[in-house]
JSON list of C-alpha atoms in Angstrom, two decimals:
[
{"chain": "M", "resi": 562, "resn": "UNK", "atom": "CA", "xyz": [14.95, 1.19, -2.99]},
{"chain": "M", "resi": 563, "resn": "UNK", "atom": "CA", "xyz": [12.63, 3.45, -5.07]},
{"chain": "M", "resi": 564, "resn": "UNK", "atom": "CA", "xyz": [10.10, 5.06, -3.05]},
{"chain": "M", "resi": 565, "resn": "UNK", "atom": "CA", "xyz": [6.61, 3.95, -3.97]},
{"chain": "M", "resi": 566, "resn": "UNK", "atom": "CA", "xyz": [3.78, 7.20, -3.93]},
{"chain": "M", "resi": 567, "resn": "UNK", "atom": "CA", "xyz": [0.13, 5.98, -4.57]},
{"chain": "M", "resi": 568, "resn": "UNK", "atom": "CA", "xyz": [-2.03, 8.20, -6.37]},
{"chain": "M", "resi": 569, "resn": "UNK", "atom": "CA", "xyz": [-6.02, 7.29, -5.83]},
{"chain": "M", "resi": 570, "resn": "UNK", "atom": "CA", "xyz": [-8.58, 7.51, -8.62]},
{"chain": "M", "resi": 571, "resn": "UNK", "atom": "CA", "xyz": [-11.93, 8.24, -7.71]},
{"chain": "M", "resi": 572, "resn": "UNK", "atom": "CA", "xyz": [-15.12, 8.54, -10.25]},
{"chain": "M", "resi": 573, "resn": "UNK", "atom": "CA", "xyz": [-14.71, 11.75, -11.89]},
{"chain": "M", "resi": 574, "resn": "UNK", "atom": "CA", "xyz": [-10.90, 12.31, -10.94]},
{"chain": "M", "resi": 575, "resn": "UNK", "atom": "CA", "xyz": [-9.20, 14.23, -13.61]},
{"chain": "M", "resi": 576, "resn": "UNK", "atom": "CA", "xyz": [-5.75, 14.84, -12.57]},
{"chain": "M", "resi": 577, "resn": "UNK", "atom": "CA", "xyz": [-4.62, 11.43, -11.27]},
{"chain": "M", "resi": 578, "resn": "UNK", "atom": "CA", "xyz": [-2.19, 10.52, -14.41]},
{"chain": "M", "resi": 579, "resn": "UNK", "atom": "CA", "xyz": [-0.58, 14.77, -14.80]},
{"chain": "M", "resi": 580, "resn": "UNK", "atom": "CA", "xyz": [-0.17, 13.89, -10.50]},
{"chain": "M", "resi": 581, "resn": "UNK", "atom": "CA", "xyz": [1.64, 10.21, -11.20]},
{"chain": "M", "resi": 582, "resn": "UNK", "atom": "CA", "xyz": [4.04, 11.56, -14.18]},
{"chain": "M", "resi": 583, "resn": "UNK", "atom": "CA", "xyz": [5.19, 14.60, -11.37]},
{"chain": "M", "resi": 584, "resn": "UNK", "atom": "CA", "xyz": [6.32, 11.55, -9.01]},
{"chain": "M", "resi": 585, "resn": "UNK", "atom": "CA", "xyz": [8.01, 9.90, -12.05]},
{"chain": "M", "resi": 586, "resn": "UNK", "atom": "CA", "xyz": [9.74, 13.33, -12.36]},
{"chain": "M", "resi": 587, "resn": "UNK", "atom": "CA", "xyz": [10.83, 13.82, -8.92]},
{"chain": "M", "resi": 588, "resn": "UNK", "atom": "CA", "xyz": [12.42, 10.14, -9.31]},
{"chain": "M", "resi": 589, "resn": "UNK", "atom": "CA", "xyz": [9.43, 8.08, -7.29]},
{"chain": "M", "resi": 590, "resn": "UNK", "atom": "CA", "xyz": [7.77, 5.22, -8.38]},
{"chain": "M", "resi": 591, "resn": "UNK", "atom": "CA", "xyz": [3.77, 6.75, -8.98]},
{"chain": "M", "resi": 592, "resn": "UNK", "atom": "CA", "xyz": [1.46, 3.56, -8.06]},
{"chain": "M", "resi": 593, "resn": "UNK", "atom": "CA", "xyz": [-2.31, 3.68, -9.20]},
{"chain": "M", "resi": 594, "resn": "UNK", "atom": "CA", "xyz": [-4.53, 3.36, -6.46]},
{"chain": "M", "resi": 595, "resn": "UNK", "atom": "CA", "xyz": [-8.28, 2.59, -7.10]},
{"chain": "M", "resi": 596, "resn": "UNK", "atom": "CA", "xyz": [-11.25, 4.05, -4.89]},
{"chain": "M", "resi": 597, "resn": "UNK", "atom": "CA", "xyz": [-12.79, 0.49, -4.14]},
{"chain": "M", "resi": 598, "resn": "UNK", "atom": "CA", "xyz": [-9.62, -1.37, -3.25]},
{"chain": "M", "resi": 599, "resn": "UNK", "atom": "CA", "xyz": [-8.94, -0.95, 0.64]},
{"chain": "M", "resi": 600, "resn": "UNK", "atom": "CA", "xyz": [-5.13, -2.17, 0.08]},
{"chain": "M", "resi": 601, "resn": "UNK", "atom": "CA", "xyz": [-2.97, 0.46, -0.39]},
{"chain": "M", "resi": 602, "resn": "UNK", "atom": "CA", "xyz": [-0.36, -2.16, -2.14]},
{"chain": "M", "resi": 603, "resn": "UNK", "atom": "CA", "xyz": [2.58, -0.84, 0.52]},
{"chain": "M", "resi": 604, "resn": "UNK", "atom": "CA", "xyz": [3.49, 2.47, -0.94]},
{"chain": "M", "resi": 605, "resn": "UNK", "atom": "CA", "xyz": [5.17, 4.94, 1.47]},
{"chain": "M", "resi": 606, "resn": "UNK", "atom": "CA", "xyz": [2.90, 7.99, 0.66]},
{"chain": "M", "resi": 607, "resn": "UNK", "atom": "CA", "xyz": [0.03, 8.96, -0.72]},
{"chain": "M", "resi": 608, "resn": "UNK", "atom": "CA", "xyz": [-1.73, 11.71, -2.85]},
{"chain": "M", "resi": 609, "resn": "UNK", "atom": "CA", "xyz": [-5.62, 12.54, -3.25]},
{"chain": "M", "resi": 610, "resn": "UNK", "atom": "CA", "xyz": [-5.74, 14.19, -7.22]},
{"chain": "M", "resi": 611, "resn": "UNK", "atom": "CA", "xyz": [-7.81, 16.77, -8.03]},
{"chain": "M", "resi": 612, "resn": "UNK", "atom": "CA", "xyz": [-11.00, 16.21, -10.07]},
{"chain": "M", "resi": 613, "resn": "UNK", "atom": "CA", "xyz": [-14.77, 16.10, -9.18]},
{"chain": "M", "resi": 614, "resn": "UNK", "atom": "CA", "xyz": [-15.10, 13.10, -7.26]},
{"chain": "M", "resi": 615, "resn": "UNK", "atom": "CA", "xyz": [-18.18, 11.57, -7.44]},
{"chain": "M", "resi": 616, "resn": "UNK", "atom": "CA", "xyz": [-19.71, 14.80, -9.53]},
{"chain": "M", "resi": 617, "resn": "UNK", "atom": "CA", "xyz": [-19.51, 16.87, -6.31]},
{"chain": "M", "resi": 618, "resn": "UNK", "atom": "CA", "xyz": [-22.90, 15.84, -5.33]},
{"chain": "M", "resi": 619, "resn": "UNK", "atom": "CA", "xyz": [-23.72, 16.42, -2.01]},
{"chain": "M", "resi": 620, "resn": "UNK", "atom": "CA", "xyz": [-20.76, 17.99, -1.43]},
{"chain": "M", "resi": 621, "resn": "UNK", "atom": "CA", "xyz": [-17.22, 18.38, -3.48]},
{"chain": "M", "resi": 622, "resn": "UNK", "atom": "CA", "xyz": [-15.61, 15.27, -1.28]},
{"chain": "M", "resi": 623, "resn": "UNK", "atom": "CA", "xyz": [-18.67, 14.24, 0.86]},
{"chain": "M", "resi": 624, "resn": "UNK", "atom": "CA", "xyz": [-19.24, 10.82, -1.03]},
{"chain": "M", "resi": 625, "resn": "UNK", "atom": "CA", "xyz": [-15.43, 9.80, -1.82]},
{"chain": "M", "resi": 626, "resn": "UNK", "atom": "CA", "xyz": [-14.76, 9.95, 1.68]},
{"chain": "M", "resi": 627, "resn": "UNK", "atom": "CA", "xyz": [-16.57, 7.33, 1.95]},
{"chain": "M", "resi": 628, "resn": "UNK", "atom": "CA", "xyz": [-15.17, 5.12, -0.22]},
{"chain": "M", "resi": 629, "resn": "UNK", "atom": "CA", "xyz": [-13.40, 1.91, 0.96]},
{"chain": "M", "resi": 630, "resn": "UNK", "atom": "CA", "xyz": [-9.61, 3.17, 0.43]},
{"chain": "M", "resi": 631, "resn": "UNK", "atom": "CA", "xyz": [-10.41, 5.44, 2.48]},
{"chain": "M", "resi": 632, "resn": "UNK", "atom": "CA", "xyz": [-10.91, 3.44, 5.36]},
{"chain": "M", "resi": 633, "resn": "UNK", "atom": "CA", "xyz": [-7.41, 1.94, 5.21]},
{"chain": "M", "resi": 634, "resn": "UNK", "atom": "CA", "xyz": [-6.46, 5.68, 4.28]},
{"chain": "M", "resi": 635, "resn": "UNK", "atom": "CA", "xyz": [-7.25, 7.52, 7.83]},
{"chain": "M", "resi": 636, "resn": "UNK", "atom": "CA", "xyz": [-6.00, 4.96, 9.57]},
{"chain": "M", "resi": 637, "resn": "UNK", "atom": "CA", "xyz": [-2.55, 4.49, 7.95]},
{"chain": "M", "resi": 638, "resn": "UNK", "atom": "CA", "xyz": [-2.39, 8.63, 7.86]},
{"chain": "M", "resi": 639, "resn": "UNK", "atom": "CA", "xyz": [-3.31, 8.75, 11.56]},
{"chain": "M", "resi": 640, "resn": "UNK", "atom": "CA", "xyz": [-0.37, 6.41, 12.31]},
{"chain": "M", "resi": 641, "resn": "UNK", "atom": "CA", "xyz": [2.08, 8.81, 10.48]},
{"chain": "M", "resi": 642, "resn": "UNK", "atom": "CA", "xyz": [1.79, 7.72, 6.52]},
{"chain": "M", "resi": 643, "resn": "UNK", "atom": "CA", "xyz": [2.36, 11.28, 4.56]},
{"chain": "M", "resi": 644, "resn": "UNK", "atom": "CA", "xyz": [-0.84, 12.10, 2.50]},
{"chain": "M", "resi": 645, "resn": "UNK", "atom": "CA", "xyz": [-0.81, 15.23, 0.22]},
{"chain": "M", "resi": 646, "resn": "UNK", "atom": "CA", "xyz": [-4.60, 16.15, -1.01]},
{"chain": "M", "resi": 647, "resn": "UNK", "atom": "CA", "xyz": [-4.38, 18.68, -4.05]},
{"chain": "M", "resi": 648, "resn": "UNK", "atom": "CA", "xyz": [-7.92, 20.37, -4.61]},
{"chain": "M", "resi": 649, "resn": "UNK", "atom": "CA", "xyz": [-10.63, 17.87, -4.76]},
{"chain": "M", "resi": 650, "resn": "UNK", "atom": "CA", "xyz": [-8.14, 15.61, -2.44]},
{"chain": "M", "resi": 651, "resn": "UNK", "atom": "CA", "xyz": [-7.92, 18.80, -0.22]},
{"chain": "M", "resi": 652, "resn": "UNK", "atom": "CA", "xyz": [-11.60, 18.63, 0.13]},
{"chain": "M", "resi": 653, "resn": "UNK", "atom": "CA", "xyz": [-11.68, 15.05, 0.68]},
{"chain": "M", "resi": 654, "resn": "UNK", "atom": "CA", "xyz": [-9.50, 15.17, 3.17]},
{"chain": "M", "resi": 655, "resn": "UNK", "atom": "CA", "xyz": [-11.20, 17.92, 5.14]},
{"chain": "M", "resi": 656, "resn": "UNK", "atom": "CA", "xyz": [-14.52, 15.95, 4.77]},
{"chain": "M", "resi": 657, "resn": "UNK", "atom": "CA", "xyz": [-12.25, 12.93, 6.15]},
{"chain": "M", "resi": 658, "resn": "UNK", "atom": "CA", "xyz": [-11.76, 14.92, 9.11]},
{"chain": "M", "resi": 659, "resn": "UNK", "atom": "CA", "xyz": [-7.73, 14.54, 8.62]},
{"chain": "M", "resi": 660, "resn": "UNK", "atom": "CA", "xyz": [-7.75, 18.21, 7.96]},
{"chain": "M", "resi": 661, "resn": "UNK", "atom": "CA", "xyz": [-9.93, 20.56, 10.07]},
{"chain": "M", "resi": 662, "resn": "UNK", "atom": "CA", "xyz": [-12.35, 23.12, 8.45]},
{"chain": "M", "resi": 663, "resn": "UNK", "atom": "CA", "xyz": [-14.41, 23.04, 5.50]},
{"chain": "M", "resi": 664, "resn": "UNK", "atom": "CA", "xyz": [-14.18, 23.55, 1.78]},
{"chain": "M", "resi": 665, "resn": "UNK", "atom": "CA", "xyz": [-17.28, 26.35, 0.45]},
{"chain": "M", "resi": 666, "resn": "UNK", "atom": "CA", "xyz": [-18.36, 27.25, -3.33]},
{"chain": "M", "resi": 667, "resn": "UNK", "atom": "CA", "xyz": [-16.11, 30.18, -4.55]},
{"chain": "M", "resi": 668, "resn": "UNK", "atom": "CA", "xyz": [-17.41, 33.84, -2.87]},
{"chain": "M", "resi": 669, "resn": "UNK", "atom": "CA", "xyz": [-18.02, 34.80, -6.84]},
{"chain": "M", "resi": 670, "resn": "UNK", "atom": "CA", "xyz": [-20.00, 32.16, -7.88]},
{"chain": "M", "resi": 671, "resn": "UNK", "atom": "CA", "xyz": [-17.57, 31.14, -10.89]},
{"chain": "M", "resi": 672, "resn": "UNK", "atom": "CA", "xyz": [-15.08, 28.35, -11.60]},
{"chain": "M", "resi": 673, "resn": "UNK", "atom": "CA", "xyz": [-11.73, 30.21, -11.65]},
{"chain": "M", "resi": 674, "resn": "UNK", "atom": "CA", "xyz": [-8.64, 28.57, -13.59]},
{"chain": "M", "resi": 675, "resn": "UNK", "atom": "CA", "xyz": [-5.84, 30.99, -13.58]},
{"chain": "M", "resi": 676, "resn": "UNK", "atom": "CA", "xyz": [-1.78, 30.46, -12.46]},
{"chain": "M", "resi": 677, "resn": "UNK", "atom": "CA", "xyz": [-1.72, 31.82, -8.79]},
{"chain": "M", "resi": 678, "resn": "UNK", "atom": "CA", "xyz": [0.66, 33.30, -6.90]},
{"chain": "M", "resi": 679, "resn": "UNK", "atom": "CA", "xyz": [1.30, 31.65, -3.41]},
{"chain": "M", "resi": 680, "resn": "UNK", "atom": "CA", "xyz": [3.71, 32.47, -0.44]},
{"chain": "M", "resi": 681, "resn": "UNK", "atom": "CA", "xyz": [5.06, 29.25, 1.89]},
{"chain": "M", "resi": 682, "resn": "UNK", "atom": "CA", "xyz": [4.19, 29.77, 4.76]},
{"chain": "M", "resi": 683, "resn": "UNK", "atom": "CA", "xyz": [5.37, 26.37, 6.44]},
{"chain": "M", "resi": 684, "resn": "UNK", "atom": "CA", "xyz": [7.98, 24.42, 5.11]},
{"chain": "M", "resi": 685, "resn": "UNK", "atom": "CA", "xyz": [8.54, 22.00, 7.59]},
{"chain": "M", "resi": 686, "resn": "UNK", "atom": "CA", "xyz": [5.98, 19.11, 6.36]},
{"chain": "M", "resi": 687, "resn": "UNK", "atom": "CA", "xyz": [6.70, 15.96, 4.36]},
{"chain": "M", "resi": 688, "resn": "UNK", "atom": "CA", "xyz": [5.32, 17.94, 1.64]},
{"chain": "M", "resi": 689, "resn": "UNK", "atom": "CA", "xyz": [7.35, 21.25, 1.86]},
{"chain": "M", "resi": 690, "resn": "UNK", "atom": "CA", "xyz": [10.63, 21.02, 3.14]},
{"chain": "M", "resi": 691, "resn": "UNK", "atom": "CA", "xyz": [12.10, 21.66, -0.36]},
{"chain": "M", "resi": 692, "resn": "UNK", "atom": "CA", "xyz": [10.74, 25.01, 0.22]},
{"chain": "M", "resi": 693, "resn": "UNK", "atom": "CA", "xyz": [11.19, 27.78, 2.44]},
{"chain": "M", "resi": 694, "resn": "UNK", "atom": "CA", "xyz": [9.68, 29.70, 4.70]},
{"chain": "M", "resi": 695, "resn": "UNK", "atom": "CA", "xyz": [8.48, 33.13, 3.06]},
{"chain": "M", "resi": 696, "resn": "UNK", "atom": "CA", "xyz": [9.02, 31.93, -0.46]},
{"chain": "M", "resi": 697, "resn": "UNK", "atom": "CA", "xyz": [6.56, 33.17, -3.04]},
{"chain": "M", "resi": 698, "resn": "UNK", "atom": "CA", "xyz": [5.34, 30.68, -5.83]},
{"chain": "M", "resi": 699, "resn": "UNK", "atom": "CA", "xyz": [3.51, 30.72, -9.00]},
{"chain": "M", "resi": 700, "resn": "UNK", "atom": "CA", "xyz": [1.37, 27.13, -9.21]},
{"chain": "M", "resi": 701, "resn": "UNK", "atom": "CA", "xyz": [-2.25, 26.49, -11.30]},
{"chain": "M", "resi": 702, "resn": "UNK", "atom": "CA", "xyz": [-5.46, 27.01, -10.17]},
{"chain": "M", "resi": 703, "resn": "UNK", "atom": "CA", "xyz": [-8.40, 25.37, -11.27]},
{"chain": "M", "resi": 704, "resn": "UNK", "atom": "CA", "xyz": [-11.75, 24.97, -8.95]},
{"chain": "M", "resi": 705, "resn": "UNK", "atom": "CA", "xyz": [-15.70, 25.68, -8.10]},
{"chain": "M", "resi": 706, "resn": "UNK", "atom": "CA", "xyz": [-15.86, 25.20, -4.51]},
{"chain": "M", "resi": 707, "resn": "UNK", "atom": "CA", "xyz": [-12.39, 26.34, -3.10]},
{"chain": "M", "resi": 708, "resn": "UNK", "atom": "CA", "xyz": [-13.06, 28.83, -0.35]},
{"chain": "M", "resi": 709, "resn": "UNK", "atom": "CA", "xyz": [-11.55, 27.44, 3.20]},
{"chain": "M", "resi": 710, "resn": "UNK", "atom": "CA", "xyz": [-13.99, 27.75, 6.39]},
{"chain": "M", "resi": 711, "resn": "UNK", "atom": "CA", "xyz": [-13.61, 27.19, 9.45]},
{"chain": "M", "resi": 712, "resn": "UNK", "atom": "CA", "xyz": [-14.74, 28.62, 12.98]},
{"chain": "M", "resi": 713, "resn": "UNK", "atom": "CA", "xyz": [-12.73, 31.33, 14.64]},
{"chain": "M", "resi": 714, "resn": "UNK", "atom": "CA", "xyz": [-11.17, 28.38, 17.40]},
{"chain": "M", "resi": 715, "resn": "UNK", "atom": "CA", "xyz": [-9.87, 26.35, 14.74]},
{"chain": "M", "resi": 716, "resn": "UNK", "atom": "CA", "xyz": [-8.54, 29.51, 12.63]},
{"chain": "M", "resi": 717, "resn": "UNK", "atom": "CA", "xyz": [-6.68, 30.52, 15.78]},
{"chain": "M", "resi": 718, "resn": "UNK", "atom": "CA", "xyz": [-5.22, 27.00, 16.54]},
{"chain": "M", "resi": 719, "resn": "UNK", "atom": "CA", "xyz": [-4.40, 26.61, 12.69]},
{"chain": "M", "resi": 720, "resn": "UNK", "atom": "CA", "xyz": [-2.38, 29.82, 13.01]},
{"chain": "M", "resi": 721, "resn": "UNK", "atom": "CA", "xyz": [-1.00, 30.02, 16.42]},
{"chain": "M", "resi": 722, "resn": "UNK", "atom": "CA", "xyz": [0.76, 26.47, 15.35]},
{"chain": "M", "resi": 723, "resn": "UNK", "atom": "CA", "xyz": [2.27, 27.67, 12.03]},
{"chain": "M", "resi": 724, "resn": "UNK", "atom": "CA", "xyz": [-0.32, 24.83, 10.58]},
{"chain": "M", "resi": 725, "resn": "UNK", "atom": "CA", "xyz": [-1.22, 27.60, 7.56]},
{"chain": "M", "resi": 726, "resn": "UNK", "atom": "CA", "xyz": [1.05, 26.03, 4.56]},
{"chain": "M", "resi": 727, "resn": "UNK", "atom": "CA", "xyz": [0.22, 28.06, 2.37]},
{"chain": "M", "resi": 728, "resn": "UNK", "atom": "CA", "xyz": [-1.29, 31.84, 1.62]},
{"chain": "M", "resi": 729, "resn": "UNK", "atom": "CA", "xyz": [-3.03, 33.57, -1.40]},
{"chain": "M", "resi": 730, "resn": "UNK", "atom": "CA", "xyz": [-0.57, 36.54, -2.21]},
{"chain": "M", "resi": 731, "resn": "UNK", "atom": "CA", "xyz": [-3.03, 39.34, -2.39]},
{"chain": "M", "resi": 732, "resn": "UNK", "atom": "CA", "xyz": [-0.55, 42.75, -2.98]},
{"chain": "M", "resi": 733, "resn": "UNK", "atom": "CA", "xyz": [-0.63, 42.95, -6.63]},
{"chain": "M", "resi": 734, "resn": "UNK", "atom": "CA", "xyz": [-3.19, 42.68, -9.58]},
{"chain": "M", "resi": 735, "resn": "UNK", "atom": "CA", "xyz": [-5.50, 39.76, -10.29]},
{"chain": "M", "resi": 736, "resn": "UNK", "atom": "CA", "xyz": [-4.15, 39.79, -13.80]},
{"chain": "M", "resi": 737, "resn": "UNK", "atom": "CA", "xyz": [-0.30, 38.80, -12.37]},
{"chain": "M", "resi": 738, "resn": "UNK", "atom": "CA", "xyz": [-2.12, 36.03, -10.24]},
{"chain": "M", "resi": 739, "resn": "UNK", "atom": "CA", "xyz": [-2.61, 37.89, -6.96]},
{"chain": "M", "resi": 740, "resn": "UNK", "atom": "CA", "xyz": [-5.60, 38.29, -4.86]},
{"chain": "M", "resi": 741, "resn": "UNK", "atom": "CA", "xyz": [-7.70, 36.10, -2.85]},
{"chain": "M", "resi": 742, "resn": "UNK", "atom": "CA", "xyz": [-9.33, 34.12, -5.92]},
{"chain": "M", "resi": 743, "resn": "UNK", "atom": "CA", "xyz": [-12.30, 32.27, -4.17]},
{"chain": "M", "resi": 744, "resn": "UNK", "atom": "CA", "xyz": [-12.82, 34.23, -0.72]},
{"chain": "M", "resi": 745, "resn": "UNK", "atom": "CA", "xyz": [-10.70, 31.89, 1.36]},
{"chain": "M", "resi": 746, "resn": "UNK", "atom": "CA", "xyz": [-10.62, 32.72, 5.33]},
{"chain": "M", "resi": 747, "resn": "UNK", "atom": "CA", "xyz": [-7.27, 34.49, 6.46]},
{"chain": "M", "resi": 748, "resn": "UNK", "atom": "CA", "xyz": [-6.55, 33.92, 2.46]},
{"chain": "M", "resi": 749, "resn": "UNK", "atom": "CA", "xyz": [-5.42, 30.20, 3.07]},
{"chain": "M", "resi": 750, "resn": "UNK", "atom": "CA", "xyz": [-4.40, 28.31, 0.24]},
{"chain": "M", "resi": 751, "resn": "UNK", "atom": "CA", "xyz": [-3.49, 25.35, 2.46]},
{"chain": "M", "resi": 752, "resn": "UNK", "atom": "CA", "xyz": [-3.11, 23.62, 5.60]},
{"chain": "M", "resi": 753, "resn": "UNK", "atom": "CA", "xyz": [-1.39, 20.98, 7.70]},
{"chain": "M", "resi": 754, "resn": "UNK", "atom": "CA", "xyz": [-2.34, 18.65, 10.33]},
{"chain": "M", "resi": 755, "resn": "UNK", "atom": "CA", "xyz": [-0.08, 18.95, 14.02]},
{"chain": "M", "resi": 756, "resn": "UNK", "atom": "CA", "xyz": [2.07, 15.85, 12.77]},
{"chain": "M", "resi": 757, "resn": "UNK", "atom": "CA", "xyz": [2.76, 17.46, 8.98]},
{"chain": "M", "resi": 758, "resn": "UNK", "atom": "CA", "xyz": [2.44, 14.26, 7.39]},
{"chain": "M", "resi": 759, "resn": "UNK", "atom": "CA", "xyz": [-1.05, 15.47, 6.26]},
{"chain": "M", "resi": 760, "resn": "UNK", "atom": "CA", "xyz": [-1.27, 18.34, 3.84]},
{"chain": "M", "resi": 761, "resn": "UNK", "atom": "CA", "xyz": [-3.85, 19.64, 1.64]},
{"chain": "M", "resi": 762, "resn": "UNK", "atom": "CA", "xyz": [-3.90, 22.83, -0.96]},
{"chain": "M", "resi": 763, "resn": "UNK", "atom": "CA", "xyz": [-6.48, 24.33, -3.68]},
{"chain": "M", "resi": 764, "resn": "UNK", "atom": "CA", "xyz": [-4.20, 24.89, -5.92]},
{"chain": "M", "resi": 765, "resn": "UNK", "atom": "CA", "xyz": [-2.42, 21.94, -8.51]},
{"chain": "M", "resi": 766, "resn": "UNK", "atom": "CA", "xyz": [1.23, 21.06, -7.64]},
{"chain": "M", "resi": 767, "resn": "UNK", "atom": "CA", "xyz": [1.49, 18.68, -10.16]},
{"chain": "M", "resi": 768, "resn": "UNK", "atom": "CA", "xyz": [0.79, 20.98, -13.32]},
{"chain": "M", "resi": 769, "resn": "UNK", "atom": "CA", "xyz": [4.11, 22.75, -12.09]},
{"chain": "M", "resi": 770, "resn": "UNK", "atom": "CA", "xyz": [6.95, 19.99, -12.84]},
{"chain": "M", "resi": 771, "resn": "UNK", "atom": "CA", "xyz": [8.01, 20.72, -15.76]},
{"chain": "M", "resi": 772, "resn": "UNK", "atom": "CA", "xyz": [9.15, 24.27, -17.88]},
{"chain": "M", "resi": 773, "resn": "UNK", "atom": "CA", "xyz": [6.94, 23.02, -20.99]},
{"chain": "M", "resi": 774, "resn": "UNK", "atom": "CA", "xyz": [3.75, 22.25, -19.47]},
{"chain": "M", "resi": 775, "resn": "UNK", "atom": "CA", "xyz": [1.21, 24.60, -16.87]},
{"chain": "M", "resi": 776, "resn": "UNK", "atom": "CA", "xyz": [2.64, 28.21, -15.97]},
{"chain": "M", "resi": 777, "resn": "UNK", "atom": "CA", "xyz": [6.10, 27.68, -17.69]},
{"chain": "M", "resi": 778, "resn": "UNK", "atom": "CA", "xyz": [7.66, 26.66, -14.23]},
{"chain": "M", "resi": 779, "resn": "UNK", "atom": "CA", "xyz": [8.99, 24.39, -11.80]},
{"chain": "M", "resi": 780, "resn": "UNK", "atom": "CA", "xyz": [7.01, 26.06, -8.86]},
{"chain": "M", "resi": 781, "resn": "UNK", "atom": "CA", "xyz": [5.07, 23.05, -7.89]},
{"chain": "M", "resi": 782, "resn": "UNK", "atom": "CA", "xyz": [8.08, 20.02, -8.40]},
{"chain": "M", "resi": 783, "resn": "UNK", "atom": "CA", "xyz": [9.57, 20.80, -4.81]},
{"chain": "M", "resi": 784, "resn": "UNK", "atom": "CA", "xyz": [6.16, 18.66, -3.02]},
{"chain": "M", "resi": 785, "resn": "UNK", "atom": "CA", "xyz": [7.37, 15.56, -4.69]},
{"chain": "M", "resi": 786, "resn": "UNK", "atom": "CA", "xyz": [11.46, 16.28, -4.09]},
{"chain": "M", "resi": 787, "resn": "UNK", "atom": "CA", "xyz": [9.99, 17.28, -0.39]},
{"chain": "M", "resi": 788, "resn": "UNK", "atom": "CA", "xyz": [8.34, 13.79, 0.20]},
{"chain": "M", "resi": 789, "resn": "UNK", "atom": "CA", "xyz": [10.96, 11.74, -2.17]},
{"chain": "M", "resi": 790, "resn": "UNK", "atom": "CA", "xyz": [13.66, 13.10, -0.08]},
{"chain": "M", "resi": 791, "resn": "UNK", "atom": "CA", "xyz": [11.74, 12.35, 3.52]},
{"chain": "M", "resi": 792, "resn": "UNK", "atom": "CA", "xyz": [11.37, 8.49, 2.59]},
{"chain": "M", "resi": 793, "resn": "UNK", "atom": "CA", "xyz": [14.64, 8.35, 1.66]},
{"chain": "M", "resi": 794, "resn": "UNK", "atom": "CA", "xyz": [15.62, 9.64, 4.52]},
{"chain": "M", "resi": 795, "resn": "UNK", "atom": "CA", "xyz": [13.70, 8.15, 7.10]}
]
């Protein structure tokens, strides 16, 4: 049997169709998921796109959390359903309160879009275990509000449990795709929850399938192998 990975459109979502053809590529079934429909129509996993969801007013994620898949959404992921959240999803996620901490406007002031370089720091979740630990990575970056918060506790607790998945390489120049690009706390790209069927990273995956398209790689393919090859598995 195929597995079956939901992709949610909100209002304003931008990358929900470049996220569905990066399942079809790892060899899962993408299924469209729409924002007012509480029925996640069975699928075994599920990714929040990037995009400006609901124009980022009040907050980038504050309203679509709110919306009625949601709902079904926390509970399902609570109970163990893997949920990846790329950017805007990342934020929606944290705003969810399936991800601890808190999603601030870039330290600069500026939208950055640029190919960044990343390092793996776990690769032990649903999402990453087609990685491994230490690996350095070269995915897209595209956002306004992508600098990670949290309080010193929760910092401690996200690093004292390996939960950091991923880390802003910041040794070489901003030109290569180094360097803290938003102002990030302990340069964290992205995060998992204790279970590490919940993930959520700034930077865009699903622009990295394929050697014609994004940076030219394959950086980003291995989080839909990671998850394709967990529900087969299971």
């Amino acid at each position: 049997m195929t597995a079956r990975i939901g992709v949610v459109t909100f209002p304003g979502s931008l990358d929900d169709r470049d996220t569905r053809r990066a399942i079809r590529v790892a060899g899962a079934e993408p299924v469209a998921l729409w924002h007012k429909d509480k029925d996640l129509k069975q699928v075994d996993a599920v990714v929040l796109c990037g995009g400006f969801s609901y124009g980022d007013y009040l907050r980038a994620g504050a309203i679509a959390r709110f919306s009625p898949v949601m709902d079904t959404l926390i509970e399902q992921a609570q109970a163990g359903l893997p949920v990846l959240g790329i950017c805007n999803g990342f934020q929606i996620l944290t705003e969810a309160h399936l991800l601890p901490g808190g999603m601030l406007g870039n330290d600069h002031l500026h939208f950055i879009c640029r190919d960044q370089r990343l390092r793996v720091e776990n690769a032990e979740t649903s999402w990453t275990s087609d990685y491994t630990a230490g690996q350095e990575i070269s995915i897209p970056l595209k956002n306004m509000d992508g600098r990670y918060v949290a309080d010193r506790r929760t910092l401690d607790e996200l690093e004292g449990e390996g939960r950091v998945a991923f880390r802003y390489l910041t040794r070489g120049a901003a030109a290569d795709g180094y360097g803290n690009p938003n102002g990030s706390l302990n340069d964290i790209a992205g995060i998992t929850n204790a279970a590490g069927n919940v993930v959520g990273l700034m930077p865009h995956p699903e622009h990295a399938v394929e050697p014609l398209i994004g940076t030219g790689r394959t950086d980003g393919l291995p989080f839909f192998t990671s998850i394709l090859k967990k529900l087969v598995n299971a």
